[in-house]
Coordinates of C-alpha atoms in Angstrom, one line a residue:
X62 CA 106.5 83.2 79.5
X63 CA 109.1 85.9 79.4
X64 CA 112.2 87.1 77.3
X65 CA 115.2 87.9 78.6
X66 CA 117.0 91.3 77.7
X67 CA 120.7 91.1 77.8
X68 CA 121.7 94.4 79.3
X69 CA 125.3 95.7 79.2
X70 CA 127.6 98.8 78.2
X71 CA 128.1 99.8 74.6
X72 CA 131.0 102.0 74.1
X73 CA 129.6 105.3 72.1
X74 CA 131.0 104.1 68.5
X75 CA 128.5 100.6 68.8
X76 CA 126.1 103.2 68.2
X77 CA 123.2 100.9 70.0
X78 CA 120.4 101.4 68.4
X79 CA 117.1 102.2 70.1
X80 CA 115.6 99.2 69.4
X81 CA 118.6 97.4 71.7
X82 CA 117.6 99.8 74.5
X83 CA 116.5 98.4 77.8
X84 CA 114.4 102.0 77.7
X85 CA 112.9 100.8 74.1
X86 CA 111.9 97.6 75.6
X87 CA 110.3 98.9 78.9
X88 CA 108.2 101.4 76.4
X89 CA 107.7 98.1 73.8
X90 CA 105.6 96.7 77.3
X91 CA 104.0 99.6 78.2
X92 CA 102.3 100.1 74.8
X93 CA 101.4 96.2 74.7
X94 CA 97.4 96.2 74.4
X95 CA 97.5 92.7 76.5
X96 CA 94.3 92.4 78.9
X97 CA 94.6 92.5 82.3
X98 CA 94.0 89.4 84.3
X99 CA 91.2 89.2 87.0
X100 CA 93.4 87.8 89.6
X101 CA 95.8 91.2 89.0
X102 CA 92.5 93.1 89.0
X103 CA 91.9 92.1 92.1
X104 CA 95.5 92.6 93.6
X105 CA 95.7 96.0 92.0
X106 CA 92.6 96.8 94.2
X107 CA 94.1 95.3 97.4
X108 CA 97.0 97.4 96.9
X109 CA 95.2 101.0 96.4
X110 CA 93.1 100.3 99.4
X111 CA 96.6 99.5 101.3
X112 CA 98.1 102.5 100.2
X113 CA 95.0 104.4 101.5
X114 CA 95.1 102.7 105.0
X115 CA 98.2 103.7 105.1
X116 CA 98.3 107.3 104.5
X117 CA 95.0 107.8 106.3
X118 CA 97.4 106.9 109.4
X119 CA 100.3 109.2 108.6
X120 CA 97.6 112.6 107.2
X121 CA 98.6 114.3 110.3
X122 CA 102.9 113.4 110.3
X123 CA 104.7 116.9 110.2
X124 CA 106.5 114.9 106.3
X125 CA 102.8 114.6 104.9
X126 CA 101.1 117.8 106.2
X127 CA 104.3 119.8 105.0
X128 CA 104.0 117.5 101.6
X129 CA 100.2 117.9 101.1
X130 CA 100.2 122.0 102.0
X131 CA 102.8 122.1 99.1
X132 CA 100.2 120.3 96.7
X133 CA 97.4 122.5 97.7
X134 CA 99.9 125.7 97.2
X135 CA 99.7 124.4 93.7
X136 CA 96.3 124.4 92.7
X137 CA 94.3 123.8 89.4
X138 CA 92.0 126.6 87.9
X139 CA 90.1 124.7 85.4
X140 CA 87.5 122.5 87.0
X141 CA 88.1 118.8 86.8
X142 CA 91.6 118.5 85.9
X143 CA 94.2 117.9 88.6
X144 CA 94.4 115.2 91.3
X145 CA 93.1 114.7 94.6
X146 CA 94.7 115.1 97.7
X147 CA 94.5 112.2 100.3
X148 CA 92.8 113.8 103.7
X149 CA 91.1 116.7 101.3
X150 CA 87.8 117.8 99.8
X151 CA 87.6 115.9 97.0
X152 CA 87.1 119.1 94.7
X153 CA 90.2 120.4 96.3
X154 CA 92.7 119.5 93.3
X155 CA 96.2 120.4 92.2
X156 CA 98.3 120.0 89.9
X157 CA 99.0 116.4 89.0
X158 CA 102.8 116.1 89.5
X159 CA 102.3 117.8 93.3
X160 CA 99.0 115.7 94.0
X161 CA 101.6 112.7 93.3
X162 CA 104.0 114.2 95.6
X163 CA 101.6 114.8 98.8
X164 CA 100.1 111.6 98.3
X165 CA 103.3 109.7 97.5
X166 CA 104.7 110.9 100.7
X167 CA 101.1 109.8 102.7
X168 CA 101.8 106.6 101.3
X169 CA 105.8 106.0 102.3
X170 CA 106.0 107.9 105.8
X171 CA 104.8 104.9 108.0
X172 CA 106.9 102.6 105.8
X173 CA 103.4 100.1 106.2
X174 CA 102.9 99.3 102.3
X175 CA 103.7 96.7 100.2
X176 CA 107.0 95.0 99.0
X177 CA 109.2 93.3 96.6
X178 CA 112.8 92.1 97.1
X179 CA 114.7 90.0 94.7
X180 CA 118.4 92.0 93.5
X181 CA 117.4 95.1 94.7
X182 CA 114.6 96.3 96.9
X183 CA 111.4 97.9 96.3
X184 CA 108.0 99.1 97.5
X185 CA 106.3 98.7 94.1
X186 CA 103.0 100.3 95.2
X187 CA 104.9 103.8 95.0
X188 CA 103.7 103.0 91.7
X189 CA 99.6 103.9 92.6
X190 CA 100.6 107.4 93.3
X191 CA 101.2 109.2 90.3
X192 CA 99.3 106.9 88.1
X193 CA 96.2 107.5 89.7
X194 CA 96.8 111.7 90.1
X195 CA 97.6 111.8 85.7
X196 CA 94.5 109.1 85.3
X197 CA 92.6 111.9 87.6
X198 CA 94.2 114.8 86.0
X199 CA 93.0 113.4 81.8
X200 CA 90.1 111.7 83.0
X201 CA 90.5 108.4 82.5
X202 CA 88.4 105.6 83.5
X203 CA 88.7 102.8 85.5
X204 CA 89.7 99.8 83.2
X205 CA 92.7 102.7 82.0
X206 CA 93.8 103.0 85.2
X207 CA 94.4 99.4 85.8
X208 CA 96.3 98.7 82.7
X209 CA 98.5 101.2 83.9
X210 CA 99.1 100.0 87.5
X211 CA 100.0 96.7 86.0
X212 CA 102.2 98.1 83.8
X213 CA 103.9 100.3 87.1
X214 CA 104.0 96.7 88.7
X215 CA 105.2 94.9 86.2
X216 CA 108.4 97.2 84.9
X217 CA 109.9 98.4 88.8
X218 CA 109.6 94.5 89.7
X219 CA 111.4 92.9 86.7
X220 CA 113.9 95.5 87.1
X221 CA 114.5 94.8 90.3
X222 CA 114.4 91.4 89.8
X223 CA 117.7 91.9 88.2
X224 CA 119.1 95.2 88.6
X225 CA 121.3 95.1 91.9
X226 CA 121.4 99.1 92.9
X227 CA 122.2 99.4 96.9
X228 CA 125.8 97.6 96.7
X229 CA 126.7 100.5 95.0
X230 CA 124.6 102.7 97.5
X231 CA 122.1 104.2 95.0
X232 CA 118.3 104.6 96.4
X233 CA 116.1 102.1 94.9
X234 CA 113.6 104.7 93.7
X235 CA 116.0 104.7 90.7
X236 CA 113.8 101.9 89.6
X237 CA 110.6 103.6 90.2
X238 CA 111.1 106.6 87.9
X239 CA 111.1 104.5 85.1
X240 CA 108.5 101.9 86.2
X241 CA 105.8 104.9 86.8
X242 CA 107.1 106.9 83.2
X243 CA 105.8 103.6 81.5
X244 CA 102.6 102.8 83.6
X245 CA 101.7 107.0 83.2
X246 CA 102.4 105.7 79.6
X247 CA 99.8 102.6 79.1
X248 CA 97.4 105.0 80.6
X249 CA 97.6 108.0 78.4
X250 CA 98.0 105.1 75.3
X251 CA 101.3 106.9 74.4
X252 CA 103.5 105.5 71.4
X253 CA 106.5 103.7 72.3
X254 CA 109.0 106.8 71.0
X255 CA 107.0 109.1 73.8
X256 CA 107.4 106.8 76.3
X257 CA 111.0 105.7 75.9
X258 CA 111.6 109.0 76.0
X259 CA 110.2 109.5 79.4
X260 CA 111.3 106.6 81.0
X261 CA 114.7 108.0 80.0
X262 CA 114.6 111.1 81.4
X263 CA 112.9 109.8 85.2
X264 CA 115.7 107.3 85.1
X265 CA 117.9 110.7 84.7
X266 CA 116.6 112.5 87.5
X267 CA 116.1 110.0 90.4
X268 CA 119.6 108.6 90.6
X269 CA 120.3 109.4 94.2
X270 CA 122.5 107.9 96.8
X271 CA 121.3 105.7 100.1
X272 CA 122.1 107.7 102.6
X273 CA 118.6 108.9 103.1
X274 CA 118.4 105.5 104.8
X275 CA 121.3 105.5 106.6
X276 CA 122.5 106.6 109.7
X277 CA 120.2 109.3 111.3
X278 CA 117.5 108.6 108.9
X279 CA 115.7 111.5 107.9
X280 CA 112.3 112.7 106.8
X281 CA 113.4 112.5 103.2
X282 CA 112.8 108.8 103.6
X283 CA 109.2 109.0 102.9
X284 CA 109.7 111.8 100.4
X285 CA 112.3 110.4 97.8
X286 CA 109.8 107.7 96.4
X287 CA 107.5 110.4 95.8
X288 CA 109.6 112.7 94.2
X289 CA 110.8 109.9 91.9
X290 CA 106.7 109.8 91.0
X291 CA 106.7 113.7 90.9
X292 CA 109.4 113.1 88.1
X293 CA 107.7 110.5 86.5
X294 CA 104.7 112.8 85.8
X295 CA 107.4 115.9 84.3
X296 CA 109.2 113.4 82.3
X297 CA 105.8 112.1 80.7
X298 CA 105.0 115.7 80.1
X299 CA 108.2 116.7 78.7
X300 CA 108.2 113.8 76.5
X301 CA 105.2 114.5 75.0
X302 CA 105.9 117.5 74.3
X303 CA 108.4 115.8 72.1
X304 CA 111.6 116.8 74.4
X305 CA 114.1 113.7 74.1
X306 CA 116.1 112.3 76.9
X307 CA 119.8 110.9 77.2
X308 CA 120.3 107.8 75.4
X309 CA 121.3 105.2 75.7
X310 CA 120.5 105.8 79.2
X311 CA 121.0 102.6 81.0
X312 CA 123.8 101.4 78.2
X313 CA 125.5 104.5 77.6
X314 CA 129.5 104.8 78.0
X315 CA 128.9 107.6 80.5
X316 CA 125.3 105.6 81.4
X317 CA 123.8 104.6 85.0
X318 CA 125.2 100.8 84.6
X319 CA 128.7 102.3 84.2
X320 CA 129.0 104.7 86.4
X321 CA 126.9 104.4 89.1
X322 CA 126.8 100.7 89.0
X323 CA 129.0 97.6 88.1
X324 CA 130.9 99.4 85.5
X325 CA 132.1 99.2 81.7
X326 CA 132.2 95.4 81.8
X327 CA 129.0 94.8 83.7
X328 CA 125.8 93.0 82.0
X329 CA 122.7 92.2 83.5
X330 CA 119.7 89.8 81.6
X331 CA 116.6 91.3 83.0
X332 CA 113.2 89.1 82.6
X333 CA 110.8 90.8 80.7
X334 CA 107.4 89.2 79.7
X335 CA 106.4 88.9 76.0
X336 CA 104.5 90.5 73.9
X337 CA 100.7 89.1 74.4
X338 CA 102.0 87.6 77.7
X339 CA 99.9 89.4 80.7
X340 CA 101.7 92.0 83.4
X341 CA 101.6 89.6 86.5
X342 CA 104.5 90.5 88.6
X343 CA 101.8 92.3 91.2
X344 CA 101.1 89.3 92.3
X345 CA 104.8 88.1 93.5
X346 CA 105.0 91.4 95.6
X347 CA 103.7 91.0 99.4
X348 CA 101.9 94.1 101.8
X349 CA 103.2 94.4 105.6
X350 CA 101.0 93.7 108.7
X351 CA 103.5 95.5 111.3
X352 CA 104.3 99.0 110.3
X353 CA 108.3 98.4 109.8
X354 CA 110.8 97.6 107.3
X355 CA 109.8 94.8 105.4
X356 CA 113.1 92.2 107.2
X357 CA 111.2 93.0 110.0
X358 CA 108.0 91.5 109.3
X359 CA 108.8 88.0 109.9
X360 CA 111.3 88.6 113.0
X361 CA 108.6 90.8 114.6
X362 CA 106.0 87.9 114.1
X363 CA 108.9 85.3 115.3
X364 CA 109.1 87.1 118.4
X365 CA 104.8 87.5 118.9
X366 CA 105.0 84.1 119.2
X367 CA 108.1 83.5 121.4
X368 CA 106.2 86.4 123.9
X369 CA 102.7 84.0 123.5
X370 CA 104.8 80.5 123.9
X371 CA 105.7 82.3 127.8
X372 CA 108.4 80.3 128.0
X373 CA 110.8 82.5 129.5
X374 CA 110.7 86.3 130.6
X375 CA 112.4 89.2 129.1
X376 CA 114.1 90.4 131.8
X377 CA 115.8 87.3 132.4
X378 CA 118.1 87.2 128.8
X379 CA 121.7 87.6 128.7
X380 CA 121.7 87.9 125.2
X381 CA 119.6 87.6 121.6
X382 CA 121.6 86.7 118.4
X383 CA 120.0 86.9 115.1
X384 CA 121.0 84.8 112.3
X385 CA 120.2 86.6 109.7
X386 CA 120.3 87.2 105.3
X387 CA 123.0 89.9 104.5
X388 CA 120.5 92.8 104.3
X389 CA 119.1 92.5 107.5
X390 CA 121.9 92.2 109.1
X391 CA 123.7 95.0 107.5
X392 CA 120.9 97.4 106.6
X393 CA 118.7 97.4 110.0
X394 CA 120.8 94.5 112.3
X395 CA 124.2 95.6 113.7
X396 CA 126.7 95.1 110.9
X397 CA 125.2 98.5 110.0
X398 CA 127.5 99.9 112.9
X399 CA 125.1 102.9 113.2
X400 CA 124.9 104.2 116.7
X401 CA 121.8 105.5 116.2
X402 CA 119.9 101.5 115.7
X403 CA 120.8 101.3 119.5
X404 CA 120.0 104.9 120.4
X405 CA 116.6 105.3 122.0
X406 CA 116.6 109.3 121.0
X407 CA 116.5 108.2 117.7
X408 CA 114.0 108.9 115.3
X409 CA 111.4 107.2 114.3
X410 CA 112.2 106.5 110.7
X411 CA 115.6 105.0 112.5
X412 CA 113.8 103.0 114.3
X413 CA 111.9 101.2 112.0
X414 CA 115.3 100.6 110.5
X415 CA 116.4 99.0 114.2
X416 CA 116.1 95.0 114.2
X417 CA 117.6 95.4 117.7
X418 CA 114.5 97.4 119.0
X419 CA 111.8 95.9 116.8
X420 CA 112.7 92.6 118.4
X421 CA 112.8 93.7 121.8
X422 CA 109.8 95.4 121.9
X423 CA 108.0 92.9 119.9
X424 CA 109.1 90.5 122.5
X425 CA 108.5 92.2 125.5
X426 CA 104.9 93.5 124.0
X427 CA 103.8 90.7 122.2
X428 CA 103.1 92.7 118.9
X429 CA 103.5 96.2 116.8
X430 CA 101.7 99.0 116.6
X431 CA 102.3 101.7 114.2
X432 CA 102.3 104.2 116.7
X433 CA 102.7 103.2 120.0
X434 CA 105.7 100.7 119.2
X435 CA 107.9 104.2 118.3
X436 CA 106.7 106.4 120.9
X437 CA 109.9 108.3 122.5
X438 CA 108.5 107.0 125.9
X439 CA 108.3 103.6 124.6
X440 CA 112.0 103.7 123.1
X441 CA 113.2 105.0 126.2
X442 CA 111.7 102.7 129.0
X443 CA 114.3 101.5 130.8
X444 CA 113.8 97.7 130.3
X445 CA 113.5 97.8 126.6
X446 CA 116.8 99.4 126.6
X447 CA 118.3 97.2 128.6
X448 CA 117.0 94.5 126.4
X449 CA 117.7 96.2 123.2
X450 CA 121.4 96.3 124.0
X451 CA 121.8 92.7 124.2
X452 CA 120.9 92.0 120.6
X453 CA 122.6 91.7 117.6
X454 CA 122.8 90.4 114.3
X455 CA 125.0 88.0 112.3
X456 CA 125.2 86.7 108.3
X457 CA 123.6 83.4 108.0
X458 CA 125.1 82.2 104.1
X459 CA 121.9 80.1 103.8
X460 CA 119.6 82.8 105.2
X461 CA 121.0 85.3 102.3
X462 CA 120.9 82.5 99.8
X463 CA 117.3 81.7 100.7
X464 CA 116.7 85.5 100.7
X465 CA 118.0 85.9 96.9
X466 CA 116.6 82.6 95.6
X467 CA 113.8 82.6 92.6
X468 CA 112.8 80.2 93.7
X469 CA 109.4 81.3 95.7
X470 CA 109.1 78.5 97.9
X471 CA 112.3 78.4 99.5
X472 CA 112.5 82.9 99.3
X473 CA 112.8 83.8 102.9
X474 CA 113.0 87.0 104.5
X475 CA 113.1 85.7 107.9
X476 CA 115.8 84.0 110.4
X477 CA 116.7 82.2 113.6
X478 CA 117.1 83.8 116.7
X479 CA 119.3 82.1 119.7
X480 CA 118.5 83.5 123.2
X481 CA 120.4 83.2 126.0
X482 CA 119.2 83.3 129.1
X483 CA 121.2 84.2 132.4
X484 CA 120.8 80.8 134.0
X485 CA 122.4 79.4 130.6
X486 CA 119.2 78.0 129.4
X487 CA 119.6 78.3 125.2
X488 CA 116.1 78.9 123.0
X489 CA 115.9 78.8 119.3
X490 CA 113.5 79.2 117.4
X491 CA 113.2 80.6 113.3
X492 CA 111.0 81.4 111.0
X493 CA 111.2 82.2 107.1
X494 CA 108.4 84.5 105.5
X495 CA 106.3 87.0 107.7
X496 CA 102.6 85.5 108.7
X497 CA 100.6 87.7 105.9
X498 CA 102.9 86.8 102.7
X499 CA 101.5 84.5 100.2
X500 CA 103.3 81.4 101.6
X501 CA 102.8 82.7 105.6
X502 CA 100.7 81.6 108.5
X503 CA 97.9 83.8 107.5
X504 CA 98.5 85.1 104.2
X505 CA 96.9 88.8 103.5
X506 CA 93.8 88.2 101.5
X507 CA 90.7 91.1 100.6
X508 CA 89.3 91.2 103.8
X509 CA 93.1 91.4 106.1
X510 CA 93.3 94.5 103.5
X511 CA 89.9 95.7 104.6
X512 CA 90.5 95.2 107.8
X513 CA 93.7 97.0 107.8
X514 CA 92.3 100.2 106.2
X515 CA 89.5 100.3 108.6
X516 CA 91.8 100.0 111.6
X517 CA 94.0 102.8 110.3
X518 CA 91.2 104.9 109.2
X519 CA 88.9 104.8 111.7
X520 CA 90.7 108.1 113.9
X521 CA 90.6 110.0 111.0
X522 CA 87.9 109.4 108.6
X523 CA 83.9 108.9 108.9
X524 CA 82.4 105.8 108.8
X525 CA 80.4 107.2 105.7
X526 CA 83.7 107.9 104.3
X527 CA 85.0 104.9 105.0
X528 CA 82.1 102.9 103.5
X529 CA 82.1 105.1 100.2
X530 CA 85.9 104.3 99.3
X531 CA 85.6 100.8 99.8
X532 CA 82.7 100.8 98.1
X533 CA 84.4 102.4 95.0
X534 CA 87.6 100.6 95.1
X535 CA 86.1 97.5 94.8
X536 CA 84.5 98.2 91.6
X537 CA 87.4 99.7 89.8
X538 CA 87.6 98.3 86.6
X539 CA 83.7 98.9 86.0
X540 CA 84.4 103.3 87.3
X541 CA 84.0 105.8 84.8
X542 CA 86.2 109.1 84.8
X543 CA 84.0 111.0 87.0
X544 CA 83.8 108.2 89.9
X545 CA 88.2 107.9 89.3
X546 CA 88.2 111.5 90.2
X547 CA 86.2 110.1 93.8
X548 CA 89.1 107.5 94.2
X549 CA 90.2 109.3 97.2
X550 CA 89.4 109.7 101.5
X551 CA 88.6 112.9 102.8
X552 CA 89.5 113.4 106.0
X553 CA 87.0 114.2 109.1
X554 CA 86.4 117.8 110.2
X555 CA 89.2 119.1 112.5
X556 CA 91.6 116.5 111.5
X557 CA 93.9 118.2 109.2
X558 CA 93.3 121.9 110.7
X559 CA 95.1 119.9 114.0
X560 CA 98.3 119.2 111.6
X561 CA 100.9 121.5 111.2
X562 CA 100.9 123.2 107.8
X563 CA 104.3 124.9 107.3
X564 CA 105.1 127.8 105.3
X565 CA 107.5 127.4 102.6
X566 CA 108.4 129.5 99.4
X567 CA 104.9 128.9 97.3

């Protein structure tokens, strides 16, 4: 069961009372005792263990060593307050805002995390970070700290179930300030005036445009969702502290909606659930297997099994159309008309943005690896560029329909691919959802997220290590405050004194 808030612009003399606030409402949920249900339990536990697979692979990326040496710049004097630090000593703690940067940024760089994408887009387990460094920081317990990762869930999902940001090229970490403000909120047990008040004021401060994923894509890719938890954590301070925020903030004449959004005469109806009706929307979001943007999960699995069907060989193509949903095509396909998607000096954050080079190496390889797949060698072999320059990608209208349909069993992130070859032999083939999502070939269940986090942690971490986190994560509702402060991986000797550790201001 949900309600349905009817959001739009009030002109200043409407004088819309808080009550009317889509901010009131978020902080209405957020406050809502409701229990948490044991299939979201469980999820919320696949989803830490992702996020720590995850960053366990990136601890030694030049974005995460210069994130986490910030963090440990700002340390905490009084023993057990503060957060841990992925890849440190678990005793080695800062302050909880920075511990949510460092690991927010661990969690993002290898773009390898779970997903949502409905109106907008979204990688909803952004969420974990900062929620997990304040539950560390007060000492909260297990059972608290699932209440307010379903609450973190819940809000950025219904959001962006409904709120449409990137047409007017504003980041979607605009939905994750608020989303984190109110799970930091069902944590602490806040009152719905403290936490409307914060979600206010992260919506404030993480309005910021797309162009950190466009063009030559940038480090701040991985950074801007963890700054957006990094202001989550101040605004729940501030707010507490009884500072107020702009209001209305989403409603306001001068507000995001019109300003930054569809203007004065927009209105949105965003799906919220009721009050007594369990946080559930975890488990419509979906993790990645291949280490890429999540349009390229299901093209890089489509073209696994074109390289294992053997039907033809790379070399021989004379050209690869995509048919494609609107965002693929024009966020990572060629209707971006960036250069740098076909540029095999390019970056590896532009790369992962690159349909045209996932697909060819994905055919040519029969797979993705998270590190090998964007070596500079690897982007530059002559082949693969010659391949990779005979791709593109077109606007399907059924594909995008099927991508922005609620309708879950008829969603589709996926395409159809013609190729063809130089003799004038044609091959199509499609597919709709990647192999791991819910309604895939193999859909990601506890033990693909086990298995994940070993693979990715096995370089880095000690088999006892490894063993001890599982071991803990998988009994998180029943941990107390001191085993939450443990909900961490410390990295093996050697590995992070091998990682660059720039010097900044601090």
């Amino acid at each position: 069961m949900t309600v349905t808030h009817h959001l739009r612009v009030h002109r200043s003399d409407e004088n819309l009372a808080r009550e009317g606030q889509l901010a009131w409402h978020i902080a209405e949920i957020a406050v809502d005792p409701v229990e948490v249900e044991p299939e979201v339990v469980d999820m919320i536990v696949n989803r830490i263990i992702d996020n720590a697979a995850v960053a366990a692979a990136s601890l030694t990326r030049a974005p995460v060593s210069a994130a986490r040496q910030q963090a440990l710049d700002h340390p905490v004097s009084i023993s057990g307050k503060g957060g841990t630090i992925f890849g440190c000593a678990l005793d080695r703690r800062s302050s909880p805002e920075w511990a949510a940067w460092a690991n927010g940024v661990a969690v993002r760089e290898l773009d390898y995390h779970d997903t949502f994408l409905a109106a907008d887009y979204s990688h909803p387990g952004d969420n974990i970070p900062p929620i997990l460094a304040v539950a560390q920081h007060v000492g909260a317990d297990g059972a608290a700290l699932v209440r307010g990762i379903a609450t973190g869930y819940e809000i950025q999902i219904d959001l962006v179930r409904a709120v449409c940001l990137h047409k007017h090229k504003i980041d979607h970490v605009a939905h994750l300030g608020p989303s984190a403000a109110a799970g930091i909120g069902t944590l602490l047990g806040l009152d719905v005036e403290t936490i409307y008040q914060a979600v206010g004021q992260a919506l404030h401060t993480t309005t910021a445009t797309r162009q950190s994923r466009k063009g030559e894509i940038s480090t701040w890719k991985a950074h801007a969702p963890a700054f957006a938890g990094k202001m989550a954590v101040e605004a729940v301070d501030r707010a507490m502290r009884g500072q107020t925020s702009p209001s209305p903030i989403y409603e306001g004449e001068d507000g995001v909606i019109a300003f930054m959004l569809d203007g004065p005469d927009a209105s949105y109806d965003v799906p919220l659930p009721a009050v007594g009706e369990p946080k559930r929307a975890i488990l419509d979001s979906y993790t990645k297997e291949h280490s890429a943007e999540y349009q390229a999960q299901a093209i890089i699995d489509l073209a696994r099994r074109l390289h294992n069907d053997a039907s033809f060989d790379p070399a021989d193509v004379a050209s690869i159309v995509l048919h494609t949903s609107h965002h693929t095509h024009y966020v990572i396909g060629s209707g971006a008309n960036d250069p740098q998607k076909y540029d095999p000096t390019a970056s590896r954050e532009t790369l992962d943005h690159s349909i045209p080079y996932i697909f060819a190496v994905a055919l040519q390889d029969g797979g993705w690896h998270h590190v090998d797949s964007y070596l500079p060698e690897r982007a530059a072999r002559e082949d693969t560029v010659a391949l990779w320059h005979k791709i593109t990608t077109t606007e399907d209208p059924e594909w995008t329909r099927r991508y922005h349909s609620e309708d879950p069993d008829e969603k589709a992130f996926g395409g159809r691919v013609v190729i063809t070859l130089t003799d004038g032999t044609v091959i199509e083939d499609e597919i709709a959802v990647a192999d791991a999502h819910p309604l895939g070939a193999r859909p990601f269940a506890r033990e693909d997220y086990i298995r994940k986090f070993r693979i990715l942690a096995e370089p880095v971490l000690e088999q006892a290590e490894i063993e001890r986190f599982l071991d803990l994560v998988q009994r998180l509702p029943e941990l107390t405050a001191d085993e939450v402060a443990q909900l961490s991986i410390v990295a093996k000797p050697g590995v992070l004194a091998g990682a660059p550790a720039p010097k900044g201001l601090f």
